[in-house]
mmCIF file of C-alpha atoms in Angstrom:
data_model
loop_
_atom_site.group_PDB
_atom_site.id
_atom_site.type_symbol
_atom_site.label_atom_id
_atom_site.label_comp_id
_atom_site.label_asym_id
_atom_site.label_seq_id
_atom_site.Cartn_x
_atom_site.Cartn_y
_atom_site.Cartn_z
ATOM 1 C CA MET L 1262 16.600 -7.119 4.802
ATOM 2 C CA SER L 1263 12.973 -8.077 4.973
ATOM 3 C CA LYS L 1264 10.229 -6.721 2.791
ATOM 4 C CA VAL L 1265 6.488 -6.694 3.352
ATOM 5 C CA THR L 1266 3.972 -6.202 0.589
ATOM 6 C CA PHE L 1267 0.289 -5.404 0.963
ATOM 7 C CA ASP L 1268 -2.546 -6.440 -1.324
ATOM 8 C CA ASP L 1269 -4.221 -3.028 -1.317
ATOM 9 C CA ASN L 1270 -7.480 -4.306 -2.767
ATOM 10 C CA LYS L 1271 -8.004 -6.794 0.084
ATOM 11 C CA CYS L 1272 -7.103 -4.419 2.931
ATOM 12 C CA LYS L 1273 -10.000 -3.117 5.058
ATOM 13 C CA GLY L 1274 -7.845 -0.662 6.990
ATOM 14 C CA CYS L 1275 -8.468 -2.381 10.349
ATOM 15 C CA LYS L 1276 -5.093 -1.099 11.655
ATOM 16 C CA LEU L 1277 -4.194 -4.325 13.454
ATOM 17 C CA CYS L 1278 -0.887 -4.454 11.587
ATOM 18 C CA ILE L 1279 -0.085 -0.910 12.703
ATOM 19 C CA GLU L 1280 -0.672 -1.819 16.340
ATOM 20 C CA VAL L 1281 1.640 -4.868 16.350
ATOM 21 C CA CYS L 1282 4.548 -3.509 14.283
ATOM 22 C CA PRO L 1283 7.485 -3.119 16.707
ATOM 23 C CA LYS L 1284 9.221 -0.641 14.382
ATOM 24 C CA LYS L 1285 6.066 1.449 13.761
ATOM 25 C CA ILE L 1286 6.659 1.606 10.002
ATOM 26 C CA ILE L 1287 3.099 0.819 8.869
ATOM 27 C CA GLU L 1288 0.436 3.446 8.276
ATOM 28 C CA ILE L 1289 -2.942 3.913 6.642
ATOM 29 C CA ASP L 1290 -2.729 5.695 3.290
ATOM 30 C CA GLU L 1291 -5.385 8.377 3.722
ATOM 31 C CA ASN L 1292 -4.819 9.566 0.140
ATOM 32 C CA LYS L 1293 -5.741 6.245 -1.450
ATOM 33 C CA PHE L 1294 -8.921 4.180 -1.728
ATOM 34 C CA ASN L 1295 -9.021 0.534 -2.752
ATOM 35 C CA ASN L 1296 -11.768 -1.034 -4.849
ATOM 36 C CA LYS L 1297 -13.828 -1.692 -1.692
ATOM 37 C CA GLY L 1298 -13.684 1.950 -0.621
ATOM 38 C CA PHE L 1299 -11.196 1.495 2.235
ATOM 39 C CA HIS L 1300 -7.945 3.311 2.908
ATOM 40 C CA PRO L 1301 -5.338 0.514 2.746
ATOM 41 C CA ALA L 1302 -2.372 0.062 5.048
ATOM 42 C CA GLY L 1303 1.198 0.020 3.831
ATOM 43 C CA VAL L 1304 4.770 0.729 4.827
ATOM 44 C CA LYS L 1305 5.645 4.406 5.214
ATOM 45 C CA ASP L 1306 7.772 5.926 2.459
ATOM 46 C CA LYS L 1307 11.472 5.095 2.861
ATOM 47 C CA GLU L 1308 10.858 2.999 5.994
ATOM 48 C CA MET L 1309 11.093 -0.519 4.539
ATOM 49 C CA GLU L 1310 14.754 -0.856 5.561
ATOM 50 C CA LYS L 1311 13.638 -0.733 9.213
ATOM 51 C CA CYS L 1312 11.575 -3.926 8.823
ATOM 52 C CA ILE L 1313 13.034 -6.717 10.997
ATOM 53 C CA GLY L 1314 10.996 -9.524 9.444
ATOM 54 C CA CYS L 1315 9.120 -10.436 12.618
ATOM 55 C CA ALA L 1316 5.934 -11.211 10.628
ATOM 56 C CA PHE L 1317 3.675 -9.872 13.385
ATOM 57 C CA CYS L 1318 1.771 -7.824 10.806
ATOM 58 C CA ALA L 1319 1.229 -10.775 8.464
ATOM 59 C CA THR L 1320 0.239 -13.046 11.328
ATOM 60 C CA ILE L 1321 -2.398 -10.733 12.785
ATOM 61 C CA CYS L 1322 -3.968 -9.693 9.473
ATOM 62 C CA PRO L 1323 -7.447 -11.269 9.319
ATOM 63 C CA ASP L 1324 -7.608 -11.025 5.525
ATOM 64 C CA CYS L 1325 -4.141 -12.331 4.608
ATOM 65 C CA VAL L 1326 -3.257 -9.029 2.975
ATOM 66 C CA ILE L 1327 0.423 -8.976 3.949
ATOM 67 C CA LEU L 1328 3.225 -11.036 2.451
ATOM 68 C CA LEU L 1329 6.648 -11.104 4.087
ATOM 69 C CA LYS L 1330 9.775 -11.757 2.070
ATOM 70 C CA ASN L 1331 13.044 -12.287 3.931
ATOM 71 C CA SER L 1332 16.370 -12.023 2.223
ATOM 72 C CA LEU L 1333 18.238 -12.885 5.439
ATOM 73 C CA THR L 1334 19.006 -16.318 6.806
ATOM 74 C CA MET L 1335 17.574 -17.351 10.167
ATOM 75 C CA GLU L 1336 20.983 -16.815 11.805
ATOM 76 C CA GLU L 1337 21.233 -13.301 10.377
ATOM 77 C CA ARG L 1338 17.735 -12.443 11.649
ATOM 78 C CA ILE L 1339 18.546 -13.736 15.143
ATOM 79 C CA TYR L 1340 21.762 -11.696 15.175
ATOM 80 C CA GLU L 1341 19.925 -8.545 14.041
ATOM 81 C CA ARG L 1342 17.345 -8.954 16.818
ATOM 82 C CA GLU L 1343 20.051 -9.485 19.440
ATOM 83 C CA VAL L 1344 21.933 -6.399 18.285
ATOM 84 C CA SER L 1345 18.775 -4.257 18.200
ATOM 85 C CA ASN L 1346 17.836 -5.417 21.723
ATOM 86 C CA GLU L 1347 21.245 -4.372 23.059
ATOM 87 C CA GLY L 1348 20.798 -0.759 21.987
#
């Protein structure tokens, strides 16, 4: 399983990560403000297990807010993508 973490205090809420996430598990937290006055992005409650570790969100983030941690090997990630593309 992959895990993404967000540095809430750096996030400007630009929503680029939301647009590129293929699993649509990222949202803006409208109930939270960071120290810059923005609503930060983050993974929806109980949705982290859907993360496939593609790193699209971390790659597109202009402020390097997102960190991706993979606990799967490259072979396991390739297999997961192949299986998810079959269904």
